[in-house]
Amino acid sequence: MSIIERAASRLEHKTEAPVPAGATEAQAAPTVVGTAAPAAAAAAPAVPPAPAVPEATAAPEVPAAGEPGAPAAARPGGQRRVELDLKHMHEIGLVTAAGGRTMLVEDFRIIKRPLIKRAFAPRPPGDKPGNLIMMTSSLPGEGKTFCSINLAMSIAMELDHTVLLVDADVARPSVLRTLGLPAERGLMDILLDDKLDMSDVMLRTNVPTLSILPAGTSNPRATELLASQAMSSFVHEIAHRYPDRIVIFDSPPLLLTSEAHVLASHMGQIVVVVEAERTTQHAVKESLTQLEGLPNVNLIYNKTREFPGTETYDYHYG
């Protein structure tokens, strides 16, 4: 059975499963279905729902220095530091270290473990670095940015690893918006300007082990930039500069843009977020067809209906 047939079979099984009595939309949450590659399926925890974040209509233009609303200039000799409102993040359903032992925190602990293991496992010559992880979906609104941020925050709790969260949804970036931060220069600007250094655009946060790279200035040739030698050099640098670093790319949806397929070609691991009771089997099949031949493709089944209770965990195996 192909990876597409197995994924569709799992999706059909989950769709037809009865909804527990008393379950409501407010209890919808992602579930890891497991790997879509020929390997043993991973454990699948249920997690609380993604917060409702309005869809961006386009990448905002970054104001020039000195203009109203322009981001603060980078400090000489170092990266900019931004303050994440951790209390607000917890309130809207995002993982924080101070949030306690909630179902959300525990579920992303389960989700991250096999990804971390593969990130630093020996790999055959020619394989892409496993510490480059792309989070994507078939369509907008399935919760990929929610999962990207939560995965990054969970990995940031690790004692032996650091994490860089890259907003690679260059047409409709939403990482900074979700975190309440203004638009900044970022990935697109680095690829266009070889004189621009990572330290000029990367944002350090008040979570010491977490940094963020914004999407940057909107560009009509985004697909070509992501397919360029500059992008290959960039991903090689960030994959190898720090031996303890995991890099998470919040990607565009697979079925709406050409950027996602190009971005996937640089990745060592790919996670496809599938929204329960909304994303069709046809859409999942199309998405996995685009990823056919790429290693370590996994699924997160998002917004599943589960019994209420933040201290109860439900694991599923694909």
PDB file of C-alpha atoms in Angstrom:
ATOM      1  CA  MET A   1       0.000   0.000   0.000  1.00  0.00           C
ATOM      2  CA  SER A   2       1.446   3.400  -0.972  1.00  0.00           C
ATOM      3  CA  ILE A   3       1.967   6.226   1.515  1.00  0.00           C
ATOM      4  CA  ILE A   4      -0.961   8.058  -0.083  1.00  0.00           C
ATOM      5  CA  GLU A   5      -3.309   5.087   0.277  1.00  0.00           C
ATOM      6  CA  ARG A   6      -2.283   4.577   3.896  1.00  0.00           C
ATOM      7  CA  ALA A   7      -2.758   8.249   4.731  1.00  0.00           C
ATOM      8  CA  ALA A   8      -6.164   8.293   3.056  1.00  0.00           C
ATOM      9  CA  SER A   9      -7.164   5.115   4.863  1.00  0.00           C
ATOM     10  CA  ARG A  10      -6.184   6.640   8.189  1.00  0.00           C
ATOM     11  CA  LEU A  11      -8.060   9.830   7.347  1.00  0.00           C
ATOM     12  CA  GLU A  12     -11.189   7.863   6.395  1.00  0.00           C
ATOM     13  CA  HIS A  13     -10.988   5.866   9.615  1.00  0.00           C
ATOM     14  CA  LYS A  14     -10.711   9.016  11.727  1.00  0.00           C
ATOM     15  CA  THR A  15     -13.517  10.771   9.831  1.00  0.00           C
ATOM     16  CA  GLU A  16     -15.918   7.911  10.424  1.00  0.00           C
ATOM     17  CA  ALA A  17     -15.062   7.550  14.112  1.00  0.00           C
ATOM     18  CA  PRO A  18     -17.972   8.503  16.412  1.00  0.00           C
ATOM     19  CA  VAL A  19     -17.785  11.828  18.198  1.00  0.00           C
ATOM     20  CA  PRO A  20     -17.870  11.362  22.000  1.00  0.00           C
ATOM     21  CA  ALA A  21     -21.006  12.610  23.704  1.00  0.00           C
ATOM     22  CA  GLY A  22     -20.544  16.115  25.040  1.00  0.00           C
ATOM     23  CA  ALA A  23     -17.706  16.986  22.689  1.00  0.00           C
ATOM     24  CA  THR A  24     -17.822  20.518  21.326  1.00  0.00           C
ATOM     25  CA  GLU A  25     -15.988  22.537  18.724  1.00  0.00           C
ATOM     26  CA  ALA A  26     -14.073  24.257  21.514  1.00  0.00           C
ATOM     27  CA  GLN A  27     -12.409  20.930  22.285  1.00  0.00           C
ATOM     28  CA  ALA A  28     -11.160  20.429  18.725  1.00  0.00           C
ATOM     29  CA  ALA A  29      -7.435  19.683  18.566  1.00  0.00           C
ATOM     30  CA  PRO A  30      -4.525  18.209  16.520  1.00  0.00           C
ATOM     31  CA  THR A  31      -3.555  14.554  16.637  1.00  0.00           C
ATOM     32  CA  VAL A  32      -0.351  13.092  15.273  1.00  0.00           C
ATOM     33  CA  VAL A  33      -1.340  10.361  12.849  1.00  0.00           C
ATOM     34  CA  GLY A  34       2.249   9.300  12.293  1.00  0.00           C
ATOM     35  CA  THR A  35       4.769   9.081   9.527  1.00  0.00           C
ATOM     36  CA  ALA A  36       3.566   8.904   5.945  1.00  0.00           C
ATOM     37  CA  ALA A  37       6.809   7.233   4.894  1.00  0.00           C
ATOM     38  CA  PRO A  38       7.351   3.442   5.026  1.00  0.00           C
ATOM     39  CA  ALA A  39       8.064   3.277   8.750  1.00  0.00           C
ATOM     40  CA  ALA A  40       6.327   2.522  12.020  1.00  0.00           C
ATOM     41  CA  ALA A  41       3.599   5.031  12.848  1.00  0.00           C
ATOM     42  CA  ALA A  42       4.137   7.484  15.691  1.00  0.00           C
ATOM     43  CA  ALA A  43       2.028   8.001  18.804  1.00  0.00           C
ATOM     44  CA  ALA A  44      -0.720  10.544  18.333  1.00  0.00           C
ATOM     45  CA  PRO A  45      -1.768  12.834  21.177  1.00  0.00           C
ATOM     46  CA  ALA A  46      -4.838  15.033  21.130  1.00  0.00           C
ATOM     47  CA  VAL A  47      -4.113  18.695  21.783  1.00  0.00           C
ATOM     48  CA  PRO A  48      -6.228  21.791  22.410  1.00  0.00           C
ATOM     49  CA  PRO A  49      -7.548  23.911  19.524  1.00  0.00           C
ATOM     50  CA  ALA A  50      -5.587  26.433  17.526  1.00  0.00           C
ATOM     51  CA  PRO A  51      -6.558  30.013  18.326  1.00  0.00           C
ATOM     52  CA  ALA A  52      -8.526  31.833  15.664  1.00  0.00           C
ATOM     53  CA  VAL A  53      -6.058  34.080  13.860  1.00  0.00           C
ATOM     54  CA  PRO A  54      -7.345  36.101  10.884  1.00  0.00           C
ATOM     55  CA  GLU A  55      -5.818  35.117   7.561  1.00  0.00           C
ATOM     56  CA  ALA A  56      -3.377  37.681   6.248  1.00  0.00           C
ATOM     57  CA  THR A  57      -4.178  38.896   2.776  1.00  0.00           C
ATOM     58  CA  ALA A  58      -0.615  39.599   1.712  1.00  0.00           C
ATOM     59  CA  ALA A  59       2.884  40.007   3.083  1.00  0.00           C
ATOM     60  CA  PRO A  60       3.165  43.511   4.540  1.00  0.00           C
ATOM     61  CA  GLU A  61       5.753  45.875   3.193  1.00  0.00           C
ATOM     62  CA  VAL A  62       8.422  46.499   5.829  1.00  0.00           C
ATOM     63  CA  PRO A  63       8.731  50.245   6.551  1.00  0.00           C
ATOM     64  CA  ALA A  64      12.092  51.803   5.856  1.00  0.00           C
ATOM     65  CA  ALA A  65      14.181  52.899   8.814  1.00  0.00           C
ATOM     66  CA  GLY A  66      12.975  56.221  10.151  1.00  0.00           C
ATOM     67  CA  GLU A  67       9.459  55.912   8.717  1.00  0.00           C
ATOM     68  CA  PRO A  68       6.436  55.715  11.043  1.00  0.00           C
ATOM     69  CA  GLY A  69       5.928  52.149  12.175  1.00  0.00           C
ATOM     70  CA  ALA A  70       9.425  51.077  11.156  1.00  0.00           C
ATOM     71  CA  PRO A  71      10.973  48.295  13.252  1.00  0.00           C
ATOM     72  CA  ALA A  72      13.776  49.224  15.608  1.00  0.00           C
ATOM     73  CA  ALA A  73      17.229  49.049  14.065  1.00  0.00           C
ATOM     74  CA  ALA A  74      19.447  46.098  14.849  1.00  0.00           C
ATOM     75  CA  ARG A  75      21.893  46.756  17.642  1.00  0.00           C
ATOM     76  CA  PRO A  76      25.512  47.113  16.459  1.00  0.00           C
ATOM     77  CA  GLY A  77      27.320  43.799  16.727  1.00  0.00           C
ATOM     78  CA  GLY A  78      24.239  41.813  17.676  1.00  0.00           C
ATOM     79  CA  GLN A  79      20.733  40.707  16.777  1.00  0.00           C
ATOM     80  CA  ARG A  80      17.544  42.511  17.702  1.00  0.00           C
ATOM     81  CA  ARG A  81      15.777  41.233  20.784  1.00  0.00           C
ATOM     82  CA  VAL A  82      11.991  41.119  20.961  1.00  0.00           C
ATOM     83  CA  GLU A  83       9.731  40.449  23.927  1.00  0.00           C
ATOM     84  CA  LEU A  84       7.152  37.702  23.553  1.00  0.00           C
ATOM     85  CA  ASP A  85       4.046  38.238  25.668  1.00  0.00           C
ATOM     86  CA  LEU A  86       4.151  34.779  27.232  1.00  0.00           C
ATOM     87  CA  LYS A  87       1.055  35.362  29.353  1.00  0.00           C
ATOM     88  CA  HIS A  88      -0.996  36.294  26.292  1.00  0.00           C
ATOM     89  CA  MET A  89       0.446  33.370  24.338  1.00  0.00           C
ATOM     90  CA  HIS A  90      -0.726  30.990  27.059  1.00  0.00           C
ATOM     91  CA  GLU A  91      -4.175  32.598  27.063  1.00  0.00           C
ATOM     92  CA  ILE A  92      -4.657  32.073  23.309  1.00  0.00           C
ATOM     93  CA  GLY A  93      -3.605  28.418  23.425  1.00  0.00           C
ATOM     94  CA  LEU A  94       0.128  28.475  22.725  1.00  0.00           C
ATOM     95  CA  VAL A  95       2.775  26.466  24.558  1.00  0.00           C
ATOM     96  CA  THR A  96       4.781  28.311  27.220  1.00  0.00           C
ATOM     97  CA  ALA A  97       7.221  26.942  29.773  1.00  0.00           C
ATOM     98  CA  ALA A  98       5.306  28.602  32.617  1.00  0.00           C
ATOM     99  CA  GLY A  99       1.966  27.249  31.425  1.00  0.00           C
ATOM    100  CA  GLY A 100       2.102  24.186  33.655  1.00  0.00           C
ATOM    101  CA  ARG A 101       1.643  20.514  32.824  1.00  0.00           C
ATOM    102  CA  THR A 102      -1.309  20.944  30.498  1.00  0.00           C
ATOM    103  CA  MET A 103      -2.544  18.582  27.810  1.00  0.00           C
ATOM    104  CA  LEU A 104      -1.215  21.023  25.202  1.00  0.00           C
ATOM    105  CA  VAL A 105       2.308  20.952  26.644  1.00  0.00           C
ATOM    106  CA  GLU A 106       2.289  17.170  27.017  1.00  0.00           C
ATOM    107  CA  ASP A 107       0.986  16.581  23.511  1.00  0.00           C
ATOM    108  CA  PHE A 108       3.708  18.644  21.881  1.00  0.00           C
ATOM    109  CA  ARG A 109       6.256  16.808  24.000  1.00  0.00           C
ATOM    110  CA  ILE A 110       5.045  13.636  22.308  1.00  0.00           C
ATOM    111  CA  ILE A 111       4.980  15.266  18.882  1.00  0.00           C
ATOM    112  CA  LYS A 112       8.524  16.642  19.102  1.00  0.00           C
ATOM    113  CA  ARG A 113      10.315  13.538  20.377  1.00  0.00           C
ATOM    114  CA  PRO A 114      10.601  11.533  17.113  1.00  0.00           C
ATOM    115  CA  LEU A 115      11.337  14.741  15.202  1.00  0.00           C
ATOM    116  CA  ILE A 116      14.245  15.556  17.523  1.00  0.00           C
ATOM    117  CA  LYS A 117      15.528  11.989  17.310  1.00  0.00           C
ATOM    118  CA  ARG A 118      15.580  12.094  13.507  1.00  0.00           C
ATOM    119  CA  ALA A 119      17.017  15.620  13.513  1.00  0.00           C
ATOM    120  CA  PHE A 120      20.359  14.393  14.800  1.00  0.00           C
ATOM    121  CA  ALA A 121      20.381  10.780  13.609  1.00  0.00           C
ATOM    122  CA  PRO A 122      23.099   9.668  11.150  1.00  0.00           C
ATOM    123  CA  ARG A 123      21.920  10.066   7.567  1.00  0.00           C
ATOM    124  CA  PRO A 124      23.057   8.627   4.239  1.00  0.00           C
ATOM    125  CA  PRO A 125      25.261  10.832   2.038  1.00  0.00           C
ATOM    126  CA  GLY A 126      23.158  13.238  -0.001  1.00  0.00           C
ATOM    127  CA  ASP A 127      20.190  13.285   2.385  1.00  0.00           C
ATOM    128  CA  LYS A 128      18.999  16.666   3.624  1.00  0.00           C
ATOM    129  CA  PRO A 129      19.779  17.592   7.249  1.00  0.00           C
ATOM    130  CA  GLY A 130      17.151  16.207   9.611  1.00  0.00           C
ATOM    131  CA  ASN A 131      17.205  19.357  11.730  1.00  0.00           C
ATOM    132  CA  LEU A 132      15.433  21.249   8.918  1.00  0.00           C
ATOM    133  CA  ILE A 133      11.713  20.669   9.572  1.00  0.00           C
ATOM    134  CA  MET A 134       8.949  22.063   7.364  1.00  0.00           C
ATOM    135  CA  MET A 135       5.435  22.500   8.748  1.00  0.00           C
ATOM    136  CA  THR A 136       2.785  22.746   6.033  1.00  0.00           C
ATOM    137  CA  SER A 137      -0.834  21.899   5.182  1.00  0.00           C
ATOM    138  CA  SER A 138      -2.964  21.313   2.119  1.00  0.00           C
ATOM    139  CA  LEU A 139      -5.044  24.477   2.519  1.00  0.00           C
ATOM    140  CA  PRO A 140      -5.053  27.670   4.613  1.00  0.00           C
ATOM    141  CA  GLY A 141      -6.608  27.650   8.066  1.00  0.00           C
ATOM    142  CA  GLU A 142      -5.684  24.090   9.075  1.00  0.00           C
ATOM    143  CA  GLY A 143      -3.515  25.188  12.011  1.00  0.00           C
ATOM    144  CA  LYS A 144       0.014  24.898  10.608  1.00  0.00           C
ATOM    145  CA  THR A 145       1.222  28.183  12.138  1.00  0.00           C
ATOM    146  CA  PHE A 146      -0.299  27.220  15.499  1.00  0.00           C
ATOM    147  CA  CYS A 147       1.565  23.906  15.301  1.00  0.00           C
ATOM    148  CA  SER A 148       4.793  25.561  14.098  1.00  0.00           C
ATOM    149  CA  ILE A 149       4.866  27.985  17.023  1.00  0.00           C
ATOM    150  CA  ASN A 150       3.917  25.331  19.567  1.00  0.00           C
ATOM    151  CA  LEU A 151       6.522  22.902  18.245  1.00  0.00           C
ATOM    152  CA  ALA A 152       9.163  25.642  18.402  1.00  0.00           C
ATOM    153  CA  MET A 153       8.168  26.617  21.944  1.00  0.00           C
ATOM    154  CA  SER A 154       8.222  22.983  23.034  1.00  0.00           C
ATOM    155  CA  ILE A 155      11.673  22.349  21.547  1.00  0.00           C
ATOM    156  CA  ALA A 156      12.864  25.567  23.230  1.00  0.00           C
ATOM    157  CA  MET A 157      12.195  23.834  26.573  1.00  0.00           C
ATOM    158  CA  GLU A 158      14.845  21.215  25.774  1.00  0.00           C
ATOM    159  CA  LEU A 159      18.057  21.350  27.804  1.00  0.00           C
ATOM    160  CA  ASP A 160      20.338  20.402  24.920  1.00  0.00           C
ATOM    161  CA  HIS A 161      18.807  22.106  21.882  1.00  0.00           C
ATOM    162  CA  THR A 162      18.007  25.538  20.504  1.00  0.00           C
ATOM    163  CA  VAL A 163      15.391  26.358  17.884  1.00  0.00           C
ATOM    164  CA  LEU A 164      15.041  28.829  15.033  1.00  0.00           C
ATOM    165  CA  LEU A 165      11.487  29.462  13.800  1.00  0.00           C
ATOM    166  CA  VAL A 166      11.430  30.674  10.184  1.00  0.00           C
ATOM    167  CA  ASP A 167       8.287  32.270   8.768  1.00  0.00           C
ATOM    168  CA  ALA A 168       8.575  30.863   5.250  1.00  0.00           C
ATOM    169  CA  ASP A 169       4.951  31.533   4.266  1.00  0.00           C
ATOM    170  CA  VAL A 170       6.334  34.439   2.292  1.00  0.00           C
ATOM    171  CA  ALA A 171       3.072  35.438   0.568  1.00  0.00           C
ATOM    172  CA  ARG A 172       0.950  35.439   3.736  1.00  0.00           C
ATOM    173  CA  PRO A 173       3.273  35.436   6.754  1.00  0.00           C
ATOM    174  CA  SER A 174       1.537  34.982  10.097  1.00  0.00           C
ATOM    175  CA  VAL A 175       4.139  33.982  12.710  1.00  0.00           C
ATOM    176  CA  LEU A 176       4.951  37.540  13.827  1.00  0.00           C
ATOM    177  CA  ARG A 177       1.288  38.561  13.597  1.00  0.00           C
ATOM    178  CA  THR A 178       0.224  35.631  15.778  1.00  0.00           C
ATOM    179  CA  LEU A 179       2.884  36.580  18.334  1.00  0.00           C
ATOM    180  CA  GLY A 180       1.833  40.240  18.297  1.00  0.00           C
ATOM    181  CA  LEU A 181       5.062  41.463  16.696  1.00  0.00           C
ATOM    182  CA  PRO A 182       5.455  43.991  13.843  1.00  0.00           C
ATOM    183  CA  ALA A 183       6.643  43.080  10.346  1.00  0.00           C
ATOM    184  CA  GLU A 184      10.405  42.891   9.913  1.00  0.00           C
ATOM    185  CA  ARG A 185      13.005  42.254   7.242  1.00  0.00           C
ATOM    186  CA  GLY A 186      13.822  38.563   6.971  1.00  0.00           C
ATOM    187  CA  LEU A 187      14.181  35.568   4.671  1.00  0.00           C
ATOM    188  CA  MET A 188      13.296  37.253   1.372  1.00  0.00           C
ATOM    189  CA  ASP A 189      15.670  40.132   2.105  1.00  0.00           C
ATOM    190  CA  ILE A 190      18.573  37.772   2.830  1.00  0.00           C
ATOM    191  CA  LEU A 191      18.038  35.936  -0.445  1.00  0.00           C
ATOM    192  CA  LEU A 192      17.968  39.209  -2.405  1.00  0.00           C
ATOM    193  CA  ASP A 193      20.897  40.971  -0.732  1.00  0.00           C
ATOM    194  CA  ASP A 194      24.125  39.010  -0.346  1.00  0.00           C
ATOM    195  CA  LYS A 195      25.510  41.789   1.865  1.00  0.00           C
ATOM    196  CA  LEU A 196      22.775  41.234   4.435  1.00  0.00           C
ATOM    197  CA  ASP A 197      23.813  38.980   7.313  1.00  0.00           C
ATOM    198  CA  MET A 198      21.564  36.672   9.326  1.00  0.00           C
ATOM    199  CA  SER A 199      22.359  38.714  12.424  1.00  0.00           C
ATOM    200  CA  ASP A 200      20.838  41.775  10.732  1.00  0.00           C
ATOM    201  CA  VAL A 201      17.371  40.228  10.516  1.00  0.00           C
ATOM    202  CA  MET A 202      17.148  37.355  13.015  1.00  0.00           C
ATOM    203  CA  LEU A 203      15.208  38.154  16.188  1.00  0.00           C
ATOM    204  CA  ARG A 204      16.289  36.893  19.573  1.00  0.00           C
ATOM    205  CA  THR A 205      13.492  36.504  22.098  1.00  0.00           C
ATOM    206  CA  ASN A 206      13.028  36.515  25.848  1.00  0.00           C
ATOM    207  CA  VAL A 207      12.928  32.712  25.526  1.00  0.00           C
ATOM    208  CA  PRO A 208      16.737  32.233  25.513  1.00  0.00           C
ATOM    209  CA  THR A 209      16.735  29.138  23.287  1.00  0.00           C
ATOM    210  CA  LEU A 210      14.279  30.515  20.684  1.00  0.00           C
ATOM    211  CA  SER A 211      15.057  32.828  17.758  1.00  0.00           C
ATOM    212  CA  ILE A 212      12.755  33.920  14.922  1.00  0.00           C
ATOM    213  CA  LEU A 213      13.478  34.729  11.290  1.00  0.00           C
ATOM    214  CA  PRO A 214      10.628  36.763   9.738  1.00  0.00           C
ATOM    215  CA  ALA A 215       9.442  36.220   6.173  1.00  0.00           C
ATOM    216  CA  GLY A 216      10.652  39.658   5.170  1.00  0.00           C
ATOM    217  CA  THR A 217       9.648  41.903   2.295  1.00  0.00           C
ATOM    218  CA  SER A 218       7.096  40.499  -0.150  1.00  0.00           C
ATOM    219  CA  ASN A 219       8.567  39.616  -3.547  1.00  0.00           C
ATOM    220  CA  PRO A 220       6.751  38.460  -6.723  1.00  0.00           C
ATOM    221  CA  ARG A 221       9.646  36.094  -7.500  1.00  0.00           C
ATOM    222  CA  ALA A 222       9.462  34.298  -4.155  1.00  0.00           C
ATOM    223  CA  THR A 223       9.344  30.828  -5.746  1.00  0.00           C
ATOM    224  CA  GLU A 224      12.456  31.513  -7.805  1.00  0.00           C
ATOM    225  CA  LEU A 225      14.261  32.913  -4.759  1.00  0.00           C
ATOM    226  CA  LEU A 226      13.446  29.794  -2.736  1.00  0.00           C
ATOM    227  CA  ALA A 227      14.761  27.650  -5.610  1.00  0.00           C
ATOM    228  CA  SER A 228      17.971  29.655  -5.953  1.00  0.00           C
ATOM    229  CA  GLN A 229      21.534  28.810  -5.013  1.00  0.00           C
ATOM    230  CA  ALA A 230      21.286  31.574  -2.415  1.00  0.00           C
ATOM    231  CA  MET A 231      18.540  29.581  -0.663  1.00  0.00           C
ATOM    232  CA  SER A 232      20.578  26.359  -0.847  1.00  0.00           C
ATOM    233  CA  SER A 233      23.530  28.154   0.733  1.00  0.00           C
ATOM    234  CA  PHE A 234      21.281  29.709   3.366  1.00  0.00           C
ATOM    235  CA  VAL A 235      19.693  26.432   4.506  1.00  0.00           C
ATOM    236  CA  HIS A 236      23.107  24.732   4.549  1.00  0.00           C
ATOM    237  CA  GLU A 237      24.444  27.487   6.787  1.00  0.00           C
ATOM    238  CA  ILE A 238      21.590  27.455   9.289  1.00  0.00           C
ATOM    239  CA  ALA A 239      21.556  23.648   9.395  1.00  0.00           C
ATOM    240  CA  HIS A 240      25.255  23.378  10.219  1.00  0.00           C
ATOM    241  CA  ARG A 241      26.260  26.593  12.016  1.00  0.00           C
ATOM    242  CA  TYR A 242      25.132  25.355  15.444  1.00  0.00           C
ATOM    243  CA  PRO A 243      25.207  21.609  16.192  1.00  0.00           C
ATOM    244  CA  ASP A 244      22.340  21.835  18.706  1.00  0.00           C
ATOM    245  CA  ARG A 245      19.930  23.844  16.539  1.00  0.00           C
ATOM    246  CA  ILE A 246      16.609  22.693  15.064  1.00  0.00           C
ATOM    247  CA  VAL A 247      15.082  24.907  12.372  1.00  0.00           C
ATOM    248  CA  ILE A 248      11.295  24.934  11.860  1.00  0.00           C
ATOM    249  CA  PHE A 249       9.906  26.442   8.647  1.00  0.00           C
ATOM    250  CA  ASP A 250       6.271  27.582   8.690  1.00  0.00           C
ATOM    251  CA  SER A 251       5.551  26.916   5.012  1.00  0.00           C
ATOM    252  CA  PRO A 252       2.798  28.029   2.633  1.00  0.00           C
ATOM    253  CA  PRO A 253      -0.034  25.526   1.979  1.00  0.00           C
ATOM    254  CA  LEU A 254       0.880  22.887  -0.588  1.00  0.00           C
ATOM    255  CA  LEU A 255      -2.162  23.204  -2.844  1.00  0.00           C
ATOM    256  CA  LEU A 256      -2.313  26.994  -3.192  1.00  0.00           C
ATOM    257  CA  THR A 257       1.236  28.071  -3.958  1.00  0.00           C
ATOM    258  CA  SER A 258       4.323  26.901  -5.786  1.00  0.00           C
ATOM    259  CA  GLU A 259       6.629  27.988  -2.951  1.00  0.00           C
ATOM    260  CA  ALA A 260       5.787  25.053  -0.670  1.00  0.00           C
ATOM    261  CA  HIS A 261       6.938  22.370  -3.116  1.00  0.00           C
ATOM    262  CA  VAL A 262      10.226  24.190  -3.726  1.00  0.00           C
ATOM    263  CA  LEU A 263      10.775  24.701   0.001  1.00  0.00           C
ATOM    264  CA  ALA A 264      10.149  21.000   0.662  1.00  0.00           C
ATOM    265  CA  SER A 265      13.095  20.075  -1.554  1.00  0.00           C
ATOM    266  CA  HIS A 266      15.451  21.642   1.003  1.00  0.00           C
ATOM    267  CA  MET A 267      13.990  19.866   4.055  1.00  0.00           C
ATOM    268  CA  GLY A 268      15.066  16.790   5.992  1.00  0.00           C
ATOM    269  CA  GLN A 269      11.644  16.324   7.642  1.00  0.00           C
ATOM    270  CA  ILE A 270       8.154  17.447   6.615  1.00  0.00           C
ATOM    271  CA  VAL A 271       5.019  17.623   8.767  1.00  0.00           C
ATOM    272  CA  VAL A 272       1.629  18.011   7.049  1.00  0.00           C
ATOM    273  CA  VAL A 273      -1.168  19.400   9.236  1.00  0.00           C
ATOM    274  CA  VAL A 274      -4.585  17.947   8.304  1.00  0.00           C
ATOM    275  CA  GLU A 275      -7.702  19.591   9.733  1.00  0.00           C
ATOM    276  CA  ALA A 276     -10.203  17.047  11.035  1.00  0.00           C
ATOM    277  CA  GLU A 277     -13.669  16.960   9.454  1.00  0.00           C
ATOM    278  CA  ARG A 278     -12.743  19.650   6.916  1.00  0.00           C
ATOM    279  CA  THR A 279      -9.788  18.618   4.754  1.00  0.00           C
ATOM    280  CA  THR A 280     -10.888  16.098   2.133  1.00  0.00           C
ATOM    281  CA  GLN A 281      -9.121  12.842   1.325  1.00  0.00           C
ATOM    282  CA  HIS A 282      -8.592  14.183  -2.185  1.00  0.00           C
ATOM    283  CA  ALA A 283      -6.705  17.206  -0.809  1.00  0.00           C
ATOM    284  CA  VAL A 284      -4.529  14.997   1.404  1.00  0.00           C
ATOM    285  CA  LYS A 285      -3.747  12.697  -1.530  1.00  0.00           C
ATOM    286  CA  GLU A 286      -2.805  15.656  -3.714  1.00  0.00           C
ATOM    287  CA  SER A 287      -0.537  17.055  -1.012  1.00  0.00           C
ATOM    288  CA  LEU A 288       1.228  13.760  -0.410  1.00  0.00           C
ATOM    289  CA  THR A 289       1.641  13.268  -4.154  1.00  0.00           C
ATOM    290  CA  GLN A 290       3.593  16.533  -4.238  1.00  0.00           C
ATOM    291  CA  LEU A 291       5.836  15.165  -1.487  1.00  0.00           C
ATOM    292  CA  GLU A 292       6.294  11.691  -3.019  1.00  0.00           C
ATOM    293  CA  GLY A 293       9.936  10.655  -2.881  1.00  0.00           C
ATOM    294  CA  LEU A 294      10.863  13.041  -0.065  1.00  0.00           C
ATOM    295  CA  PRO A 295      12.016  11.459   3.214  1.00  0.00           C
ATOM    296  CA  ASN A 296      10.344  11.627   6.615  1.00  0.00           C
ATOM    297  CA  VAL A 297       6.876  12.930   5.720  1.00  0.00           C
ATOM    298  CA  ASN A 298       4.578  12.965   8.781  1.00  0.00           C
ATOM    299  CA  LEU A 299       0.951  13.907   9.452  1.00  0.00           C
ATOM    300  CA  ILE A 300      -0.640  15.818  12.321  1.00  0.00           C
ATOM    301  CA  TYR A 301      -4.412  15.332  12.450  1.00  0.00           C
ATOM    302  CA  ASN A 302      -5.589  18.690  13.787  1.00  0.00           C
ATOM    303  CA  LYS A 303      -8.740  19.855  15.608  1.00  0.00           C
ATOM    304  CA  THR A 304     -10.009  16.393  16.469  1.00  0.00           C
ATOM    305  CA  ARG A 305     -12.964  16.168  18.853  1.00  0.00           C
ATOM    306  CA  GLU A 306     -12.006  14.676  22.203  1.00  0.00           C
ATOM    307  CA  PHE A 307     -13.418  14.428  25.705  1.00  0.00           C
ATOM    308  CA  PRO A 308     -12.963  17.595  27.777  1.00  0.00           C
ATOM    309  CA  GLY A 309     -10.232  17.789  30.409  1.00  0.00           C
ATOM    310  CA  THR A 310      -6.783  19.345  30.195  1.00  0.00           C
ATOM    311  CA  GLU A 311      -5.029  16.551  32.096  1.00  0.00           C
ATOM    312  CA  THR A 312      -6.303  13.630  30.015  1.00  0.00           C
ATOM    313  CA  TYR A 313      -4.252  12.354  27.075  1.00  0.00           C
ATOM    314  CA  ASP A 314      -5.448  10.194  24.219  1.00  0.00           C
ATOM    315  CA  TYR A 315      -2.858   8.514  21.998  1.00  0.00           C
ATOM    316  CA  HIS A 316      -3.547   7.056  18.572  1.00  0.00           C
ATOM    317  CA  TYR A 317      -1.359   4.886  16.383  1.00  0.00           C
ATOM    318  CA  GLY A 318      -1.410   5.015  12.595  1.00  0.00           C
TER     319      GLY A 318
END
